[in-house]
XYZ file of C-alpha atoms in Angstrom:
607
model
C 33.048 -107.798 22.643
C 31.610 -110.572 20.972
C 30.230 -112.229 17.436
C 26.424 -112.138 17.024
C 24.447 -112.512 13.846
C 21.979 -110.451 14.225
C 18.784 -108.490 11.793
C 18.871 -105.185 11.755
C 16.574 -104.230 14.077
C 18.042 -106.798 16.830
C 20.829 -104.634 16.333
C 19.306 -101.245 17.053
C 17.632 -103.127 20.026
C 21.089 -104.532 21.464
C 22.408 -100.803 20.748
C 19.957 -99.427 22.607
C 20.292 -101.649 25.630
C 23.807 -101.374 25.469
C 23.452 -97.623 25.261
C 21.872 -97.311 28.844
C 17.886 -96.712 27.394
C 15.450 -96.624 30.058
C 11.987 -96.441 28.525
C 11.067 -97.873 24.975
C 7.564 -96.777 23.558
C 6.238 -97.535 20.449
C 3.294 -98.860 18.428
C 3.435 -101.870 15.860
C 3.988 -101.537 12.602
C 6.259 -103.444 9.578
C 9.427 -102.972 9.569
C 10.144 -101.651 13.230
C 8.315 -103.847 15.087
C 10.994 -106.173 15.562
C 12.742 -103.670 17.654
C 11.083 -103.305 20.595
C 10.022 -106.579 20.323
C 13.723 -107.872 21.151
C 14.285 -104.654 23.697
C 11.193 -106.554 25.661
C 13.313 -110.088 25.508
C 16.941 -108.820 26.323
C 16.100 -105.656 28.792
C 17.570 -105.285 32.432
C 14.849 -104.738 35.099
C 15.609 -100.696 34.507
C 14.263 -100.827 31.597
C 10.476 -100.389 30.873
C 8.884 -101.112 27.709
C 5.510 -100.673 26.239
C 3.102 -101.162 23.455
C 1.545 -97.809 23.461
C -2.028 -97.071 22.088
C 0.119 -95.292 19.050
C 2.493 -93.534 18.181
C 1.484 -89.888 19.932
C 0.909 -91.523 22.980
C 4.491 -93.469 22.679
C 6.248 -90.014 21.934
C 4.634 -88.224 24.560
C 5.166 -90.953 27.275
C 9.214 -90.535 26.055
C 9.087 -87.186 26.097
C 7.954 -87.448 29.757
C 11.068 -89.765 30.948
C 12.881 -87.904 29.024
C 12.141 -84.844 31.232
C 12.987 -86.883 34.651
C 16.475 -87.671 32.390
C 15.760 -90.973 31.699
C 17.246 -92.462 28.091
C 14.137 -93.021 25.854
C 13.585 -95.209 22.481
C 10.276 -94.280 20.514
C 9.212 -96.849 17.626
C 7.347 -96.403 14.489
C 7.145 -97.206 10.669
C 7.000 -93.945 8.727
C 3.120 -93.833 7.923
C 3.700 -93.629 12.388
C 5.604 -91.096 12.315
C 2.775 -88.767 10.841
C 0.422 -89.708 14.296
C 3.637 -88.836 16.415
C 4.613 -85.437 14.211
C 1.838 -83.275 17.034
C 4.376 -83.367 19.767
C 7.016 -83.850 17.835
C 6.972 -80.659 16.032
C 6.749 -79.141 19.631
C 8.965 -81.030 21.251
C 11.999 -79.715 19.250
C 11.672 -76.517 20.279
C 11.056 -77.270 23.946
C 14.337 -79.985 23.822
C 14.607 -82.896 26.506
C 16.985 -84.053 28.969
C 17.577 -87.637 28.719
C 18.703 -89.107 25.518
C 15.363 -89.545 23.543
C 15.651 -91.281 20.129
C 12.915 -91.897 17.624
C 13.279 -95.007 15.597
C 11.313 -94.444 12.472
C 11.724 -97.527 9.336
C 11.260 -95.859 6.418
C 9.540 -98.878 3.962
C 10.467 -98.316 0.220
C 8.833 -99.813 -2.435
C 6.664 -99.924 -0.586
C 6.089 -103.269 0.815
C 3.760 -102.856 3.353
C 2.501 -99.638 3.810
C 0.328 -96.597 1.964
C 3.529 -94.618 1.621
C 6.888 -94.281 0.556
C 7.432 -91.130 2.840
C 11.044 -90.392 3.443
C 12.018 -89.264 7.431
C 15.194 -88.133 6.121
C 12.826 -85.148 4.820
C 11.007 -85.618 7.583
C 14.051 -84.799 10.000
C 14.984 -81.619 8.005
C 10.951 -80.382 8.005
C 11.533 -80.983 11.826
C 15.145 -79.760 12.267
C 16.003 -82.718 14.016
C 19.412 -84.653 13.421
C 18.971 -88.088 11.842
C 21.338 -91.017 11.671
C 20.733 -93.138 8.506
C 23.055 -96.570 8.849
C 24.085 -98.248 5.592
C 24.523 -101.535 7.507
C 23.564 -104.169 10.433
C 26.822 -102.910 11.885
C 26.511 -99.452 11.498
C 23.115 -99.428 12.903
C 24.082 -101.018 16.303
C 26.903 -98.214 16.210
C 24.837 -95.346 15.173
C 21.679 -95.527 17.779
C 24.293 -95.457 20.676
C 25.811 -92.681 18.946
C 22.514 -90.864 18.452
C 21.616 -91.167 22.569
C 25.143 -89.369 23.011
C 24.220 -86.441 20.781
C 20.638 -86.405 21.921
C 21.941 -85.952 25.383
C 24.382 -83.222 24.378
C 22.597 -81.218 22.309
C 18.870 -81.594 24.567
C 17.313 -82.487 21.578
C 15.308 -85.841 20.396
C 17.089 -87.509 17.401
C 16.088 -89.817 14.587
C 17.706 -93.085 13.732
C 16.143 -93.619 10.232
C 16.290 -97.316 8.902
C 14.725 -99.510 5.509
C 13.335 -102.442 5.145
C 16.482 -103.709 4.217
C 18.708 -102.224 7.109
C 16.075 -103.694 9.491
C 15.415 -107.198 8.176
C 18.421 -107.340 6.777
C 21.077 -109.851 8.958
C 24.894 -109.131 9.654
C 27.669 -110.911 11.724
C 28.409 -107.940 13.884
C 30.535 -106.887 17.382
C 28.472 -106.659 19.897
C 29.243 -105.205 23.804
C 29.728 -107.624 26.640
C 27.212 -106.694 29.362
C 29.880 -105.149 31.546
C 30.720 -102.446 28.683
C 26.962 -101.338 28.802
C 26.474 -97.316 30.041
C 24.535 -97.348 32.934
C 22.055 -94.572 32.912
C 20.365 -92.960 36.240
C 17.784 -90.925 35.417
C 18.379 -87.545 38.095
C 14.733 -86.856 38.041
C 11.991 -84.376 36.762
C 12.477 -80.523 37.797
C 9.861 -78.159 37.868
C 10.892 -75.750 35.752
C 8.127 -74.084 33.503
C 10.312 -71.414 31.772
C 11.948 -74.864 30.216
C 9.161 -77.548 29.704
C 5.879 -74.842 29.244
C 5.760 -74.381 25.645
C 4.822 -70.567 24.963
C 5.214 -68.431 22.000
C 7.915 -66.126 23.386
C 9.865 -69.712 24.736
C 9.233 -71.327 21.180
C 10.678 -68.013 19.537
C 13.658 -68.144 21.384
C 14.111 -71.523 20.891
C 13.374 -71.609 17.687
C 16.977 -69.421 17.225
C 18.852 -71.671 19.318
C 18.346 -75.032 17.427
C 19.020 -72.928 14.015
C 22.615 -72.148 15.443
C 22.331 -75.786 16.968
C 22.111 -77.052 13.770
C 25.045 -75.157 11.611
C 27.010 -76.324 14.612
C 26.498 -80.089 13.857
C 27.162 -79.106 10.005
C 30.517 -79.386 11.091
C 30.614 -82.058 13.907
C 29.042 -84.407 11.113
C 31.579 -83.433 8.660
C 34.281 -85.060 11.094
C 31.950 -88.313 11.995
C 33.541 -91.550 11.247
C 30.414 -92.614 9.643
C 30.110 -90.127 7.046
C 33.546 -90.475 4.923
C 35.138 -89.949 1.349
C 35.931 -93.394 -0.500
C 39.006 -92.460 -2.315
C 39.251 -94.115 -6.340
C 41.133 -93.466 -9.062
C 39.630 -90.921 -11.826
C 37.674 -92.392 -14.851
C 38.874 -91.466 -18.261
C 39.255 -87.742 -18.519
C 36.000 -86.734 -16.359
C 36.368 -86.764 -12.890
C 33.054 -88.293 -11.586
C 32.030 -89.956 -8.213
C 28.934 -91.322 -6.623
C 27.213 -89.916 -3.033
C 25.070 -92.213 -1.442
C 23.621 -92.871 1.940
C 21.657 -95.856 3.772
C 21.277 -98.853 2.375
C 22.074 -97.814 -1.372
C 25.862 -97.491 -0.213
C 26.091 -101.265 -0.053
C 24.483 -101.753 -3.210
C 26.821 -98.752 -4.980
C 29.692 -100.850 -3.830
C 28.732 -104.295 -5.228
C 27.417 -102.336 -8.382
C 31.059 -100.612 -8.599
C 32.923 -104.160 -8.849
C 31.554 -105.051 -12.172
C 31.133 -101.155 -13.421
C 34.137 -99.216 -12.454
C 35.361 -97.491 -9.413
C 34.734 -94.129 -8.306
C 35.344 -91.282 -5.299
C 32.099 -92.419 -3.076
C 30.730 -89.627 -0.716
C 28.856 -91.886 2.101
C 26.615 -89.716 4.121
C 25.730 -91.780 7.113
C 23.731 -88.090 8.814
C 21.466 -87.068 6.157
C 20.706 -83.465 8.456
C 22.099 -81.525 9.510
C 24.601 -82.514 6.207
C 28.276 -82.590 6.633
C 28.769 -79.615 4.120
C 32.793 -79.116 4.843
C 33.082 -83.029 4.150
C 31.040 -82.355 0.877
C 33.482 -79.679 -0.135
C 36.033 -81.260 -0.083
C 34.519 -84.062 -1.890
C 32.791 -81.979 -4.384
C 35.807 -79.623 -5.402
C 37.950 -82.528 -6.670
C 34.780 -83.683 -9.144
C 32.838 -82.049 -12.342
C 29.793 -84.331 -11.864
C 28.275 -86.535 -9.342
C 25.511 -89.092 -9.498
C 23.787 -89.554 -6.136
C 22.486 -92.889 -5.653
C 19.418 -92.782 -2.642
C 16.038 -94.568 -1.974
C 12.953 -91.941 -2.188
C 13.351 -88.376 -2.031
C 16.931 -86.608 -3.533
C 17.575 -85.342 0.020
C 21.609 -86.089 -0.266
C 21.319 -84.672 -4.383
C 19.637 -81.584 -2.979
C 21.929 -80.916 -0.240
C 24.876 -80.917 -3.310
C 22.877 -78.649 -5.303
C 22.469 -76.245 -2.411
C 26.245 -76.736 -0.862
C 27.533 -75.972 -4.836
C 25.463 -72.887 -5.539
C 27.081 -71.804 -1.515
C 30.361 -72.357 -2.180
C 30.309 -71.168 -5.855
C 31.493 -75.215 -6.910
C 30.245 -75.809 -10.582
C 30.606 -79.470 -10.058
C 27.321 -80.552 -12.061
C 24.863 -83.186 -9.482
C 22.495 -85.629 -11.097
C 20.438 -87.861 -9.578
C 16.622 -88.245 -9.866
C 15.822 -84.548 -10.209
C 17.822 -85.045 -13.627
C 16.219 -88.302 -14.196
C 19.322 -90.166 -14.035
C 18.204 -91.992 -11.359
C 14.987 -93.903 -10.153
C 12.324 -91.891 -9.003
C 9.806 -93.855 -6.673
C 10.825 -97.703 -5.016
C 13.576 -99.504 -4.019
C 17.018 -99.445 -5.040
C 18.942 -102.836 -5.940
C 22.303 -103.742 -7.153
C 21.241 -104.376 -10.641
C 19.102 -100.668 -10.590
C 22.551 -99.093 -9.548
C 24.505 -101.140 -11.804
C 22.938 -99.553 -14.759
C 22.644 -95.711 -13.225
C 26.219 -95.777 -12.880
C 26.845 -97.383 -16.159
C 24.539 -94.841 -18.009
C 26.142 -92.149 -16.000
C 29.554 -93.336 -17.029
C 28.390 -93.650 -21.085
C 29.175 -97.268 -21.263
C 26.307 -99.796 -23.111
C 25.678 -102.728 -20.889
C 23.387 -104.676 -23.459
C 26.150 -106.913 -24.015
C 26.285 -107.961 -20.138
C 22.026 -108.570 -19.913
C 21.046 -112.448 -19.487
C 18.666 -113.752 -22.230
C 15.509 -114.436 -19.919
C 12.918 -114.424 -22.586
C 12.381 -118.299 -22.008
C 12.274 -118.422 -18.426
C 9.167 -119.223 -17.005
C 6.907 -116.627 -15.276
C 6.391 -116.133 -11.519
C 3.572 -117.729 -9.845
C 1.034 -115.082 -9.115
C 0.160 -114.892 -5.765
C -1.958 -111.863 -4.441
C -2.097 -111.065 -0.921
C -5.542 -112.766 0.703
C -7.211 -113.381 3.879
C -5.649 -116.642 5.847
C -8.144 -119.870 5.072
C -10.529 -120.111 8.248
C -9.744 -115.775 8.911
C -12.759 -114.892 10.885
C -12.696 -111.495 8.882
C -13.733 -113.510 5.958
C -17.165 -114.254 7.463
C -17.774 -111.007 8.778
C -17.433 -109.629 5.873
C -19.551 -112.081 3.524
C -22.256 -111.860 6.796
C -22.400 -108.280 5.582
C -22.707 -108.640 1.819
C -25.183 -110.880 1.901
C -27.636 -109.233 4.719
C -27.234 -105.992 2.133
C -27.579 -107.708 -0.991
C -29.109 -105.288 -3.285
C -28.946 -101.933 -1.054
C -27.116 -99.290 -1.718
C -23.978 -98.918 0.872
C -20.419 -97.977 1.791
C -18.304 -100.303 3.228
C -15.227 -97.476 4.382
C -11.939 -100.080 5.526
C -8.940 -99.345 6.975
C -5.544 -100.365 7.986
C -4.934 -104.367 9.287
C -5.424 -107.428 7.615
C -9.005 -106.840 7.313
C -8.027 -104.168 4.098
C -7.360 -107.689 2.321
C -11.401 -107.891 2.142
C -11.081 -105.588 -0.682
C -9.547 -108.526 -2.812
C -12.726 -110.518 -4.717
C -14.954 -112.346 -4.330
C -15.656 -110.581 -1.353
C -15.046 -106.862 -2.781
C -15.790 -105.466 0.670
C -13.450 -102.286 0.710
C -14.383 -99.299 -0.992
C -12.163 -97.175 0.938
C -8.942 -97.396 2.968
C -6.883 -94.042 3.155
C -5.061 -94.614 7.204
C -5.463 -95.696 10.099
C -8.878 -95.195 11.708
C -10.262 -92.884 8.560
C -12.472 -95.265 7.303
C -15.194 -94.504 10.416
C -14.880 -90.275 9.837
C -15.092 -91.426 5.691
C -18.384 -92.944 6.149
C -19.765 -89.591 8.006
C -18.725 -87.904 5.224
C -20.182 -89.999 2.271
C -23.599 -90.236 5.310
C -23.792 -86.797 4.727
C -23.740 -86.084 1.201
C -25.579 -89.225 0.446
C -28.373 -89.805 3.080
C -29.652 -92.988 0.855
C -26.553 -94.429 1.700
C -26.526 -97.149 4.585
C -22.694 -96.433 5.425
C -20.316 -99.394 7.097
C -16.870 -98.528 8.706
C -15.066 -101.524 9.035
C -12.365 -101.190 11.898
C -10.120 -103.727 13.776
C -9.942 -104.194 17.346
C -6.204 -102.744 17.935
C -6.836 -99.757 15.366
C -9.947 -98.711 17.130
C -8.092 -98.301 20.303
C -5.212 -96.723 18.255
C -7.332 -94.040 16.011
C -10.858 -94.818 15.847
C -12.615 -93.881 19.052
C -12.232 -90.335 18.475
C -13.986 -90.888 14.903
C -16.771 -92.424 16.895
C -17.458 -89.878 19.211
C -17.244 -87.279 15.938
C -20.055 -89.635 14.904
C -22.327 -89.660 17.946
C -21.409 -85.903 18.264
C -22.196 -84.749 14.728
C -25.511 -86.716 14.575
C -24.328 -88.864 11.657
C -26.475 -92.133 10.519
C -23.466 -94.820 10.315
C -22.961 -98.937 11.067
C -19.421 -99.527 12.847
C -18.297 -102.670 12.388
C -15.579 -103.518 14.607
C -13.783 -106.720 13.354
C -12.366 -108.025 17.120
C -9.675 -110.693 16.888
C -7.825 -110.382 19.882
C -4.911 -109.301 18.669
C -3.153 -107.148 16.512
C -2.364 -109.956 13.619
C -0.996 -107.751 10.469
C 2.387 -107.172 12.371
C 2.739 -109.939 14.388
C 0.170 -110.475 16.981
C 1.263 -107.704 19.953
C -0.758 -107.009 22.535
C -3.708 -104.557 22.851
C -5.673 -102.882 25.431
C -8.459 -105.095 24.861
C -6.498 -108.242 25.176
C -5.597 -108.070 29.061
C -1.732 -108.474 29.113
C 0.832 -105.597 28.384
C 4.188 -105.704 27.108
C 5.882 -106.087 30.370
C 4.547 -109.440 31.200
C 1.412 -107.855 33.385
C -2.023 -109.180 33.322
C -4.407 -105.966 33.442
C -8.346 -105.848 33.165
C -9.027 -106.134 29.466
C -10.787 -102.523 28.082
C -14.020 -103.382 26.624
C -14.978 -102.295 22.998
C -18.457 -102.597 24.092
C -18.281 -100.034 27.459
C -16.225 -97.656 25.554
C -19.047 -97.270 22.616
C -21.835 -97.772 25.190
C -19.969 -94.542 27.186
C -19.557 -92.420 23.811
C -23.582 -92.983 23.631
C -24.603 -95.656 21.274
C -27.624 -97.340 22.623
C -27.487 -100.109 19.901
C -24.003 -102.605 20.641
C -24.520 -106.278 19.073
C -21.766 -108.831 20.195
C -21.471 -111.850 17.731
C -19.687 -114.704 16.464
C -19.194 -114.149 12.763
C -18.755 -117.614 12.376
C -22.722 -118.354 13.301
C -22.982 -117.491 9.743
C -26.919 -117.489 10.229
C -26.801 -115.147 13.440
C -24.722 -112.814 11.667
C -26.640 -112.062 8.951
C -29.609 -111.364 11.024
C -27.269 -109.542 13.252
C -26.990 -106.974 10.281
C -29.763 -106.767 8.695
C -31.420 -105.656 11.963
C -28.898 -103.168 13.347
C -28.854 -101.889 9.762
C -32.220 -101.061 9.735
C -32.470 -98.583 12.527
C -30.799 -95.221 12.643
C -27.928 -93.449 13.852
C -24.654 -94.142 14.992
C -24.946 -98.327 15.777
C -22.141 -100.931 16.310
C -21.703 -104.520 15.658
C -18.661 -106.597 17.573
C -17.546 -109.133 15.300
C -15.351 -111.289 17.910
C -13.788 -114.315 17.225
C -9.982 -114.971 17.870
C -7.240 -115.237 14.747
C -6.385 -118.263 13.748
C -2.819 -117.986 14.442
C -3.465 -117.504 18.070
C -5.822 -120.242 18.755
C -5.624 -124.246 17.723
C -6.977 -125.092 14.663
C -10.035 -127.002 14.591
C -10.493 -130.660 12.467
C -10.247 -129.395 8.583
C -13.690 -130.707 6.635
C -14.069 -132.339 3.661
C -15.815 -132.125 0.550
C -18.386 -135.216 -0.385
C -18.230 -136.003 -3.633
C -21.470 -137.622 -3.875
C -23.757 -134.686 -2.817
C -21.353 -131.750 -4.470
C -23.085 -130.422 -7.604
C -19.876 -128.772 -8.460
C -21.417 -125.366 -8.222
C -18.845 -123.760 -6.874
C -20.328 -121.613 -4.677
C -18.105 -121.981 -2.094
C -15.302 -120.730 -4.001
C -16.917 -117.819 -6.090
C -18.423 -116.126 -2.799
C -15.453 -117.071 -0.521
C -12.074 -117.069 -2.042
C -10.816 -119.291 0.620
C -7.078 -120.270 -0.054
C -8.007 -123.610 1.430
C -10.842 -124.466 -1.221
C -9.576 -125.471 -4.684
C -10.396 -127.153 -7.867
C -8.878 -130.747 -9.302
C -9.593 -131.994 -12.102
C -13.061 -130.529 -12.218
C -13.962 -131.303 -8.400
C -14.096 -129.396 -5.254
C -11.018 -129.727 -2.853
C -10.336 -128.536 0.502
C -6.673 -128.768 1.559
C -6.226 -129.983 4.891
C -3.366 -128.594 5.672
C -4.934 -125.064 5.392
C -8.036 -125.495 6.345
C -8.622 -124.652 10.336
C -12.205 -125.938 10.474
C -14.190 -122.510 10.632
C -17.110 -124.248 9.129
C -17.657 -121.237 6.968
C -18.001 -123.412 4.126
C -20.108 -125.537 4.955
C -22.761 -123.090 5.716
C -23.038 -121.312 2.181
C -22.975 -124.694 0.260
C -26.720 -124.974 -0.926
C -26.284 -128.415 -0.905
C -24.687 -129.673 2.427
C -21.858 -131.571 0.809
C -19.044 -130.151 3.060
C -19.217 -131.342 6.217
C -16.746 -132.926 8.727
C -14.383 -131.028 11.094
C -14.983 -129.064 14.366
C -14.798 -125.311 14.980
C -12.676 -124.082 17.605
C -14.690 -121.286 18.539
């Protein structure tokens, strides 16, 4: 063993490894990505990883090694887990063979995502076991665990993590390579009474993981990581705190400067360790559960009292005694337990009231994004028409921000194309836009396209291509020719696949040639059906910057078109003149094409 300081989802990726995985699937998305990220950098050559084209094409490629016994690691954010739930639902009645865990970060608050879903609900919806780790530590510890049970039981298992268990960092103990398991995957067996999913199989089944499940009731109940933190009784009430995840480090910060109490730490959310809550619960008359998102441990007390006949009284966010919807912190627990302990911490509360106020910075589009043009190359060819500009998921949703104001819609990934047909068909006078990016069309949105072509609908795609997936950290893509492994494969063309699904109209152009572009759309907007125009230019993060330009003071008129229309981060005001900060600005030239009076000029595109 050895010291490493490691985030959280380096950790699950070192467990893994070190836990003998042999496949890891997955598809991009903050906070898991980071996981099979480092898998990719620290795997033996027995393990094979990919970037799958999402998440039910990850699971299912698992599932499938998982069948020939090999130990398998799916990846997701929660929002993922939703695209993967098809063959997961099945799955769990037909079981596996190898280990197979599914690695879903949960994202409250949320920071980046449409949802604050919570898998631990997920996992009981499911009947699948989940892990939820409290720490770094415990997460390294838990996904080995999880492969264990997964392989004992024949059943896929969650390891749930939070944005703060997976980019959170810890100084943890990590196994030298020689203490790795070594896994040998024995082989697929035909055997369709097993892996042919029929009603009379799932039925049978179905009974089997029920008894499965009151079995690991009581094999949780004796796991190290779910545990009774002994304190002393506060004044004449006995009360204690239960807590899982990440919230159990903040309930024992919060306790320091509150008071100490019996802590219930549920480290296996489902199936819940009800003998270990006994106990607990039969020593108490109330108990405030502390969690992020739904009351899944508060529910389970409810249920285990009203079972065992305990009239120990649970609170928690049912009661409103705790918060509802976002993250937890140690402050937010400070004062549940405080209120649920009746003492008045006004006294303790800083005096902020003078302390200046935050900077505001809303999220926008990177100066020189090529998503910027494409957009404004739209809004201006349609100035004055009525249309639907449907968005979706990727950094492209940030064109809903003004002065562009280019998003009407964004619900998930790859909607915004079926959302169009839909508003099409109500509202024929409509000239409907989908925007979609290249990575999410290959992910979710070719499938809305050929519901388009099929269904006779009268519909622009606009398919912003930047050759790369750039909202999660720029992973690969079928359309960008290299895979996950290190291989260099033919790159799949947008352009073939929409010219096979049967659009006869296709236009390819650099949103950049601000000019072109605008032509570009006003013509393909004018004819009917299903049409698509290929916005391609790269990111700016994976390309060089170009020479930034500069504004001449001698020719600006200080209309500020440049900034109302644009919003480019780069482009500022001083002291009543037009600035463009070099340091930002990548030399798209964007600019300098919608100033009416060619007074930015300077710089070279590197496009």
């Amino acid at each position: 063993m050895y010291k490493k300081y490691l985030m959280g989802n380096q950790a699950i990726a070192y467990g893994a490894v070190a836990a003998g995985v042999n496949l890891v699937s997955g598809y991009p998305g903050t906070p898991s990505t980071e996981v099979l990220e480092t898998i990719a950098k620290i795997r033996g050559d027995d393990t094979y990883v990919e970037w799958s084209v999402n998440e039910k094409s990850a699971l299912e490629v698992a599932a499938g090694a998982s069948y020939a016994g090999a130990r398998t690691l799916v990846t997701m954010k929660q929002v993922g887990l939703n695209v993967a739930s098809d063959p997961l639902m099945s799955l769990e009645y037909v079981g596996i063979k190898g280990g197979m865990v599914v690695m879903v970060a949960d994202d409250p608050g949320p920071i980046s995502s449409q949802t604050e879903q919570d898998t631990r609900s997920f996992a009981m919806f499911s009947k699948l076991p989940c892990f939820d780790p409290s720490s770094v530590a415990e997460a390294y510890q838990m996904i080995q665990d999880a492969f264990d049970l997964s392989e004992k039981y024949g059943t896929p298992v969650f390891l749930r993590s939070t944005t703060r268990i997976s980019h959170g960092y810890e100084s943890i103990d990590i196994k030298d390579k020689d203490e790795y398991y070594k896994n040998s995957p024995s082989g697929f067996v035909k055997d369709s009474g097993r892996w042919v999913i029929f009603p009379r199989l799932a039925f049978a089944n179905h009974k089997i993981l029920e008894e499965r499940n009151d079995k690991l009731k009581d094999v949780f109940s004796s796991y190290d990581k779910n545990e009774i933190i002994k304190a002393d009784a506060s004044d004449g009430i006995r009360r204690g705190i239960a807590s899982g995840g990440v919230s159990v480090a903040y309930v024992r910060e919060a306790m320091k400067s509150v008071s100490e109490l019996p802590l219930l730490k549920i480290g296996t959310p489902f199936p819940f360790p009800e003998s270990l809550a006994v106990t607990f619960l039969s020593e108490l008359d109330e108990v405030l559960c502390i969690e992020e998102l739904d009351p899944v441990i508060e529910r389970a007390l409810i249920f285990t009292c009203g079972k065992y006949g305990l009239k120990t009284k649970i609170r928690g966010k049912l009661t409103g005694d705790a918060v509802r919807a976002g993250e937890n912190s140690v402050d937010i627990v400070k004062a549940d337990i405080a209120a649920f302990l009746g003492i008045d911490r006004a006294s303790e509360e800083i005096d902020i009231s003078d302390a200046p106020s935050l900077p505001v910075r809303p999220p926008v589009l990177c100066a020189g994004c090529p998503h910027r043009a494409s957009f404004y190359a739209v809004k201006k060819a349609m100035e004055g028409k009525k249309t639907l500009y449907a968005g979706d998921i990727g950094c492209y949703t940030l064109g809903n921000a003004m002065p562009l104001d280019m998003v009407d819609t964004c619900l998930c990934m790859g909607a915004g194309i079926n959302i169009a047909q839909g508003v099409y068909h109500i509202e024929e006078d409509t000239t409907a836009f989908a925007f979609v990016g290249d990575s999410t069309f290959f992910a979710s949105g070719i499938t809305g396209v050929v519901n388009a072509v099929y269904n006779q609908a009268d519909m622009v795609l606009v398919v912003l291509d930047n050759s790369t997936t750039a909202m999660t950290g720029h992973q690969p893509h079928p359309g960008t020719g290299h895979t996950m492994m290190g291989d260099v494969v033919e790159k799949i063309s947008i352009e073939g696949i929409l010219k096979g699904i049967g659009l006869t109209t296709v236009e390819t152009v650099d949103p950049l040639d601000l000019p072109l572009a605008v032509d570009t759309v006003k013509r393909v907007a004018a004819e009917k059906g299903v049409r698509a125009i290929i916005f391609k230019s790269p990111c700016i993060a994976v390309v060089p910057s170009g020479k930034p330009y500069n504004v001449l003071d001698e020719k600006c008129i200080k209309c500020k078109k440049c900034i109302r229309e644009l919003g480019c981060p780069a482009i500022y005001i001083d002291d009543g003149n037009i600035r463009i900060d070099k340091s930002l600005c990548t030399g798209c030239g964007l600019c300098s094409k919608v100033c009416p009076v060619s007074a930015i000029e300077g710089g070279s595109t590197n496009v």
